[in-house]
PDB file of C-alpha atoms in Angstrom:
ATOM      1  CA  UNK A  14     -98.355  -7.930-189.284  1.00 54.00           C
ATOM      2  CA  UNK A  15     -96.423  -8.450-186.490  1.00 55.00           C
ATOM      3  CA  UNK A  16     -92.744  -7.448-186.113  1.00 54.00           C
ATOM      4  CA  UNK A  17     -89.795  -9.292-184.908  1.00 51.00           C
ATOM      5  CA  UNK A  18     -87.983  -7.530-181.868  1.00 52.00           C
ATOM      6  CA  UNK A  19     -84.220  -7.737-182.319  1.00 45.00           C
ATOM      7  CA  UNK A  20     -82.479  -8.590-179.118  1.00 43.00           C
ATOM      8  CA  UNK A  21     -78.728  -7.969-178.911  1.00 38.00           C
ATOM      9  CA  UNK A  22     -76.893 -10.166-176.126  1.00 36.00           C
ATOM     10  CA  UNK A  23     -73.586  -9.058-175.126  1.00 38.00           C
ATOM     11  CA  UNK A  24     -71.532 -12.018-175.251  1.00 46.00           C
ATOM     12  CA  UNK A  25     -68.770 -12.080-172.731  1.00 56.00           C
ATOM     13  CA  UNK A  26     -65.429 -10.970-174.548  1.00 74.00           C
ATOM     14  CA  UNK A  27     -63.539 -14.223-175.811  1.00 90.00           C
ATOM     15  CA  UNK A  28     -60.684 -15.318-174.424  1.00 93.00           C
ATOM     16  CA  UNK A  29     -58.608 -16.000-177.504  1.00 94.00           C
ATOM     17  CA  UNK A  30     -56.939 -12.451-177.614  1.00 94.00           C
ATOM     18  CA  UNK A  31     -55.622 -13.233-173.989  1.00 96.00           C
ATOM     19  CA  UNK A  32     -54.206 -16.816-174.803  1.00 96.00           C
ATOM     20  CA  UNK A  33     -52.652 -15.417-178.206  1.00 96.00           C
ATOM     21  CA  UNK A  34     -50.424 -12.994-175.690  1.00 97.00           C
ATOM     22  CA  UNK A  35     -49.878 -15.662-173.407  1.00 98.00           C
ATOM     23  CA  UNK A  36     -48.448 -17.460-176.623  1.00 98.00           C
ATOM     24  CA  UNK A  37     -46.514 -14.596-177.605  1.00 98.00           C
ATOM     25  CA  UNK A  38     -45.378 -14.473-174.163  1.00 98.00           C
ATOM     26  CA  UNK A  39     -44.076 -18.128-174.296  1.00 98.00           C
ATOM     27  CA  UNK A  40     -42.905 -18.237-177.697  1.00 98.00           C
ATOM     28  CA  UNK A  41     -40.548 -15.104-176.509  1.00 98.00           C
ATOM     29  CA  UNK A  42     -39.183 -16.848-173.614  1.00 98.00           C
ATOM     30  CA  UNK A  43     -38.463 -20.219-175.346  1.00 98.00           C
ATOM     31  CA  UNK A  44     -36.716 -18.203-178.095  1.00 98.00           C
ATOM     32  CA  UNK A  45     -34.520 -16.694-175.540  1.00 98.00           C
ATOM     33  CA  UNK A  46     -33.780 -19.565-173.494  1.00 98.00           C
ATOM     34  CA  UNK A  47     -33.299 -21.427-176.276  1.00 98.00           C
ATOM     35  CA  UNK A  48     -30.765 -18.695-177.620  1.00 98.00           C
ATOM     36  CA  UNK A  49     -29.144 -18.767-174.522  1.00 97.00           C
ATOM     37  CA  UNK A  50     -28.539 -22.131-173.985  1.00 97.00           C
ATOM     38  CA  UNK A  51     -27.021 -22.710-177.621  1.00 97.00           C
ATOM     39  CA  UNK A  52     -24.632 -20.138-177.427  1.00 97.00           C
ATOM     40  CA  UNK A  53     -23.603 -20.383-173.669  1.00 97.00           C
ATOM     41  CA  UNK A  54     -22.179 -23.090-171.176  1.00 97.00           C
ATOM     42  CA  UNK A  55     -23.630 -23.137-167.822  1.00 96.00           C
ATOM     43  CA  UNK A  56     -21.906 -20.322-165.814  1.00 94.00           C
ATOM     44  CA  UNK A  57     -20.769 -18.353-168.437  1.00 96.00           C
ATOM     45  CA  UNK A  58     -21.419 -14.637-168.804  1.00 95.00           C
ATOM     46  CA  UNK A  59     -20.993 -11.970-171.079  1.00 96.00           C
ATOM     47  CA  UNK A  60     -21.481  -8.396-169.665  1.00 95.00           C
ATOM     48  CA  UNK A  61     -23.106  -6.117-171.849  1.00 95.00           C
ATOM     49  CA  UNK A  62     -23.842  -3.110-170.149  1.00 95.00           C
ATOM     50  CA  UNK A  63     -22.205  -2.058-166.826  1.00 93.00           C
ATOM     51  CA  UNK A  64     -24.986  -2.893-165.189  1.00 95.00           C
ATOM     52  CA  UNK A  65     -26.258  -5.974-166.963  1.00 96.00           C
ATOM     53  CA  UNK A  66     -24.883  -9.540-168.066  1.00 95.00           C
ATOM     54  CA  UNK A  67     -26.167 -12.487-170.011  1.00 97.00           C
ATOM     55  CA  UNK A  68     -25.686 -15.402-168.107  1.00 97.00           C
ATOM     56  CA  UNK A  69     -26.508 -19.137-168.403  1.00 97.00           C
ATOM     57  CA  UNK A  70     -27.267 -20.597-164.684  1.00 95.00           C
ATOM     58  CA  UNK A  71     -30.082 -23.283-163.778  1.00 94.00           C
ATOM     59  CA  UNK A  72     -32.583 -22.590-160.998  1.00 88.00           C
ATOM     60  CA  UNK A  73     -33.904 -26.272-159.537  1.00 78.00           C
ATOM     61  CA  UNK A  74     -35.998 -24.045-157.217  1.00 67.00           C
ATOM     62  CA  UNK A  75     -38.809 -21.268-157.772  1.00 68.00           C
ATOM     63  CA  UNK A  76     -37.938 -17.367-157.434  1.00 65.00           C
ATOM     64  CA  UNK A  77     -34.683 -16.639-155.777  1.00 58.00           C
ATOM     65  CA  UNK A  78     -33.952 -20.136-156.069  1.00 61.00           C
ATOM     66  CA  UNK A  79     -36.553 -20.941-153.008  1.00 58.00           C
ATOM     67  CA  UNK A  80     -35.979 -24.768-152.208  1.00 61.00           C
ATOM     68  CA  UNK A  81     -33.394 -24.994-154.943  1.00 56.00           C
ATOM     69  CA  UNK A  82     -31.073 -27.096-152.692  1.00 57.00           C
ATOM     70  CA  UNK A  83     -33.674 -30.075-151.858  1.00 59.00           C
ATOM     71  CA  UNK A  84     -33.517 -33.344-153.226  1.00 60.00           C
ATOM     72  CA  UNK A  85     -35.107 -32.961-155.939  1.00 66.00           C
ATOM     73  CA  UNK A  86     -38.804 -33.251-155.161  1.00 74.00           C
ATOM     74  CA  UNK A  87     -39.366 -29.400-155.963  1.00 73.00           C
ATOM     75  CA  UNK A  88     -38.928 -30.493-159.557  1.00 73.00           C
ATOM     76  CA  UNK A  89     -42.557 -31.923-159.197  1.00 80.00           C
ATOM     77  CA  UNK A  90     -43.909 -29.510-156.739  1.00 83.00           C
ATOM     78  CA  UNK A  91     -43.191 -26.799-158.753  1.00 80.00           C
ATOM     79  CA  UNK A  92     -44.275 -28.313-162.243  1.00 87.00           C
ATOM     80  CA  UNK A  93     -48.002 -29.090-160.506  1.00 89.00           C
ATOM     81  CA  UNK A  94     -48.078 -25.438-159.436  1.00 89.00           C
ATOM     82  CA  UNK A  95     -47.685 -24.011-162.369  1.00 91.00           C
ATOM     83  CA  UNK A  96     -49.829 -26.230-164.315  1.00 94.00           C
ATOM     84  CA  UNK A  97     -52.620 -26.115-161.483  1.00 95.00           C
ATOM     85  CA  UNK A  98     -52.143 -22.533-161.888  1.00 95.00           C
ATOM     86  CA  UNK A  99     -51.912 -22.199-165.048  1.00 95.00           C
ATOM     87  CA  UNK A 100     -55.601 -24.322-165.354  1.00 96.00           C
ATOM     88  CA  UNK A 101     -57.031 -21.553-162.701  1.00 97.00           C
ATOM     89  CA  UNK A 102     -56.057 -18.416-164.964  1.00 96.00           C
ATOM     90  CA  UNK A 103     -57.347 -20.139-167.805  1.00 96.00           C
ATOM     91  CA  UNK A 104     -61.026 -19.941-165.810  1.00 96.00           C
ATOM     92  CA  UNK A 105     -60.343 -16.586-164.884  1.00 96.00           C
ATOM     93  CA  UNK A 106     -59.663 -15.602-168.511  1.00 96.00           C
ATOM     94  CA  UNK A 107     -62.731 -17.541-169.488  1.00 95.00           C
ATOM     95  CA  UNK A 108     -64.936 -15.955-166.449  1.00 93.00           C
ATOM     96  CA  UNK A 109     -63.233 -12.198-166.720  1.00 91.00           C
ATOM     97  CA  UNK A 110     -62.201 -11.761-170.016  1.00 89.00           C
ATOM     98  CA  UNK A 111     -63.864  -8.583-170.648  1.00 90.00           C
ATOM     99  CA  UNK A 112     -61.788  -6.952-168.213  1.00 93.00           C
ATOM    100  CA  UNK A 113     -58.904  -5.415-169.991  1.00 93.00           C
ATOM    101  CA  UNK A 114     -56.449  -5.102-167.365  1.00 95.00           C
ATOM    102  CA  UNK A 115     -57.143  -7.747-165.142  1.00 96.00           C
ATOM    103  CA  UNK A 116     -57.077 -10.108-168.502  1.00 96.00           C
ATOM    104  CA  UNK A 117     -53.785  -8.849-169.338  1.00 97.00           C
ATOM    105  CA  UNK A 118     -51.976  -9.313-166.116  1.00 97.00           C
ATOM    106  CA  UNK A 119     -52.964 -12.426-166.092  1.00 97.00           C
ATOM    107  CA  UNK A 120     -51.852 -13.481-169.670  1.00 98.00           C
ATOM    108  CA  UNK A 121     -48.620 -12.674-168.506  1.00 98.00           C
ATOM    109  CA  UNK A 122     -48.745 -14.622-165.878  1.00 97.00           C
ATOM    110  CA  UNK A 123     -50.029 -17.734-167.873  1.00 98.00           C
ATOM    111  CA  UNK A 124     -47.663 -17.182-170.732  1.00 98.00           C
ATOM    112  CA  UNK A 125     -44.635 -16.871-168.252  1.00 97.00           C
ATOM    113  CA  UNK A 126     -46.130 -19.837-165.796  1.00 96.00           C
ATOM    114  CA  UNK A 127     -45.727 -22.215-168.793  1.00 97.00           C
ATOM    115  CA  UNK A 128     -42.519 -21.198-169.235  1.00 97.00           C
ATOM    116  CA  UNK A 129     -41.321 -22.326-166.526  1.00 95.00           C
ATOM    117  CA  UNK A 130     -43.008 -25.411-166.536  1.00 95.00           C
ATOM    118  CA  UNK A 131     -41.856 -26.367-169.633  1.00 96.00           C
ATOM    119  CA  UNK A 132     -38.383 -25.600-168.639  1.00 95.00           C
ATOM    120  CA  UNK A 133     -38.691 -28.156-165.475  1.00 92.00           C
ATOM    121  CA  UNK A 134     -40.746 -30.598-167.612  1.00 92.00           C
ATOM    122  CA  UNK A 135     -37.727 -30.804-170.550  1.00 94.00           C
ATOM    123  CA  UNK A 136     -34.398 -30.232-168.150  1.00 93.00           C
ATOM    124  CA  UNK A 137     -35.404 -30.343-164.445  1.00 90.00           C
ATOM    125  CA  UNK A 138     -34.903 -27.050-163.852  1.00 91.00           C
ATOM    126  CA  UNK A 139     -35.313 -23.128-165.033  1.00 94.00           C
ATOM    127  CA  UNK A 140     -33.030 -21.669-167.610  1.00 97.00           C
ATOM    128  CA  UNK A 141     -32.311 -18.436-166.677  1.00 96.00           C
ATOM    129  CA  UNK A 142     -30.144 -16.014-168.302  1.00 96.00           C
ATOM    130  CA  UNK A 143     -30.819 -12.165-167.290  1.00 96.00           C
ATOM    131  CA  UNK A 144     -28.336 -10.878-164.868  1.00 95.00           C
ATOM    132  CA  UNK A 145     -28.921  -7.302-163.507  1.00 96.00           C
ATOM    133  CA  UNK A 146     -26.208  -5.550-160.617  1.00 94.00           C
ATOM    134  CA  UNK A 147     -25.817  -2.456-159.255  1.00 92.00           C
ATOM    135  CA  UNK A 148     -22.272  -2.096-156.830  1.00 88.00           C
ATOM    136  CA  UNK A 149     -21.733  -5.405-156.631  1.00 82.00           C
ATOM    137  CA  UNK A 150     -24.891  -6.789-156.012  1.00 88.00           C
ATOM    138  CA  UNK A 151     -26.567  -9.093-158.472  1.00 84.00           C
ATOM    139  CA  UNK A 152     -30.353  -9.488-158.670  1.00 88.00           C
ATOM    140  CA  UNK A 153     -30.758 -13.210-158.590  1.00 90.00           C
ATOM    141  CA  UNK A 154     -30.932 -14.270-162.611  1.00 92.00           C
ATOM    142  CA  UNK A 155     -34.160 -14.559-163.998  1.00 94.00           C
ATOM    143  CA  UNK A 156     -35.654 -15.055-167.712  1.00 96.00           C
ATOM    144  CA  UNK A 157     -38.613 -13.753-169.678  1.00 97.00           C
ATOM    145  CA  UNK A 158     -40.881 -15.747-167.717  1.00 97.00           C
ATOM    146  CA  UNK A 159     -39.843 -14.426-164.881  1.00 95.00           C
ATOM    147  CA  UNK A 160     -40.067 -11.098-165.734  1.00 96.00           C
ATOM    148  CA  UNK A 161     -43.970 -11.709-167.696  1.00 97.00           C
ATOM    149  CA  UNK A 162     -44.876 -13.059-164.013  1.00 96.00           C
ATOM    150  CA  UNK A 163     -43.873  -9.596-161.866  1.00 95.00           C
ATOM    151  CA  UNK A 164     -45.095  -7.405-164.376  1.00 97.00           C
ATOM    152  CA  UNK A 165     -48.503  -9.257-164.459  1.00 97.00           C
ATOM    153  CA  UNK A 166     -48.320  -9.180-160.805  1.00 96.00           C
ATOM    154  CA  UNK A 167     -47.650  -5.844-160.606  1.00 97.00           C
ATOM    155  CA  UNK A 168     -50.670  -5.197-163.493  1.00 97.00           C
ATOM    156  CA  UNK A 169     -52.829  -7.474-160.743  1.00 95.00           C
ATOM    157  CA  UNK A 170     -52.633  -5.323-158.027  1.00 96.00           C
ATOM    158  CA  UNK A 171     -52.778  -1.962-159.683  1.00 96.00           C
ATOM    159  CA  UNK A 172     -55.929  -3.460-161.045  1.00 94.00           C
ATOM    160  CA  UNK A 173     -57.650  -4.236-157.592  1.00 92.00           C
ATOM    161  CA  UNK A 174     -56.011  -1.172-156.104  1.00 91.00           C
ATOM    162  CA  UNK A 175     -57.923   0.814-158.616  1.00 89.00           C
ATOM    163  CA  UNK A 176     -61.096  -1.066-158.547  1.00 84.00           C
ATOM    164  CA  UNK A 177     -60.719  -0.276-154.373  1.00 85.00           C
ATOM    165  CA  UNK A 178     -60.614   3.159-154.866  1.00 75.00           C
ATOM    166  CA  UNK A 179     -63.584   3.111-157.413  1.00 72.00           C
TER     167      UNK A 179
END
């Protein structure tokens, strides 16, 4: 009698755990900006450490307010970045998602990408509320998004750094 071989296939890892932090991700930065913009008017601020203020301010423009004085057409720009973006790291996820790391950084990109482009979608512009200084000098405000973004950036190139040196 002849016996069936079992053959095991390793499936690629799915990419559901990466979009459920990119949702956790986005649900945390609506929440906030949300927060923020109920229990603020635009400019004001409420220091909380000596060091660190919660501030309502609008960024028409993308980090450090880059192109936040044009006319208007960065709205657009801006909103097909992220969401042309946002469509690439969704193949990445899809094509990489057994890499831990690399998935990871780039959930927090995604989740903080749509952020933002929800926030230009719905009011034209960012909400950002996050105001860190040192002596005077104010980092530029940012917001969850923002801050998902550098530290999946930063998560990205540690990532290919390592995989360099390997």
């Amino acid at each position: 009698m002849a016996t069936k071989k079992h053959t095991t296939y390793s499936s690629p890892s799915s990419i559901v755990p990466w979009l459920g932090i990119a949702t956790i991700v986005l649900l945390i930065d609506q929440i906030t900006k949300l927060t923020i913009l109920r229990l603020f008017s635009y400019g004001e601020s409420h220091a909380v450490t000596s060091f660190f203020n919660l501030v309502l301010v609008y960024n028409k423009g993308a980090a450090f307010s880059f192109l936040a004085s044009e006319t208007g057409w960065q709205r657009y720009f801006f909103t097909i970045v992220g969401v042309a973006a946002s469509i690439f790291i969704i193949y990445l996820l899809k094509k990489h998602s057994g890499q831990r790391l690399f998935s990871w950084a780039l959930s927090l990109i995604l989740g903080g990408a749509i952020g933002n482009v929800i926030d230009r979608f719905l009011y034209g512009h960012v909400v950002d509320f996050l105001d860190v200084h040192v002596a005077g000098w104010h980092w530029p405000a940012f917001n969850v998004a923002d801050s998902a973004i550098c530290i999946g950036a930063v998560l990205f190139i540690y990532d290919e750094l390592r995989r360099v040196g390997k």
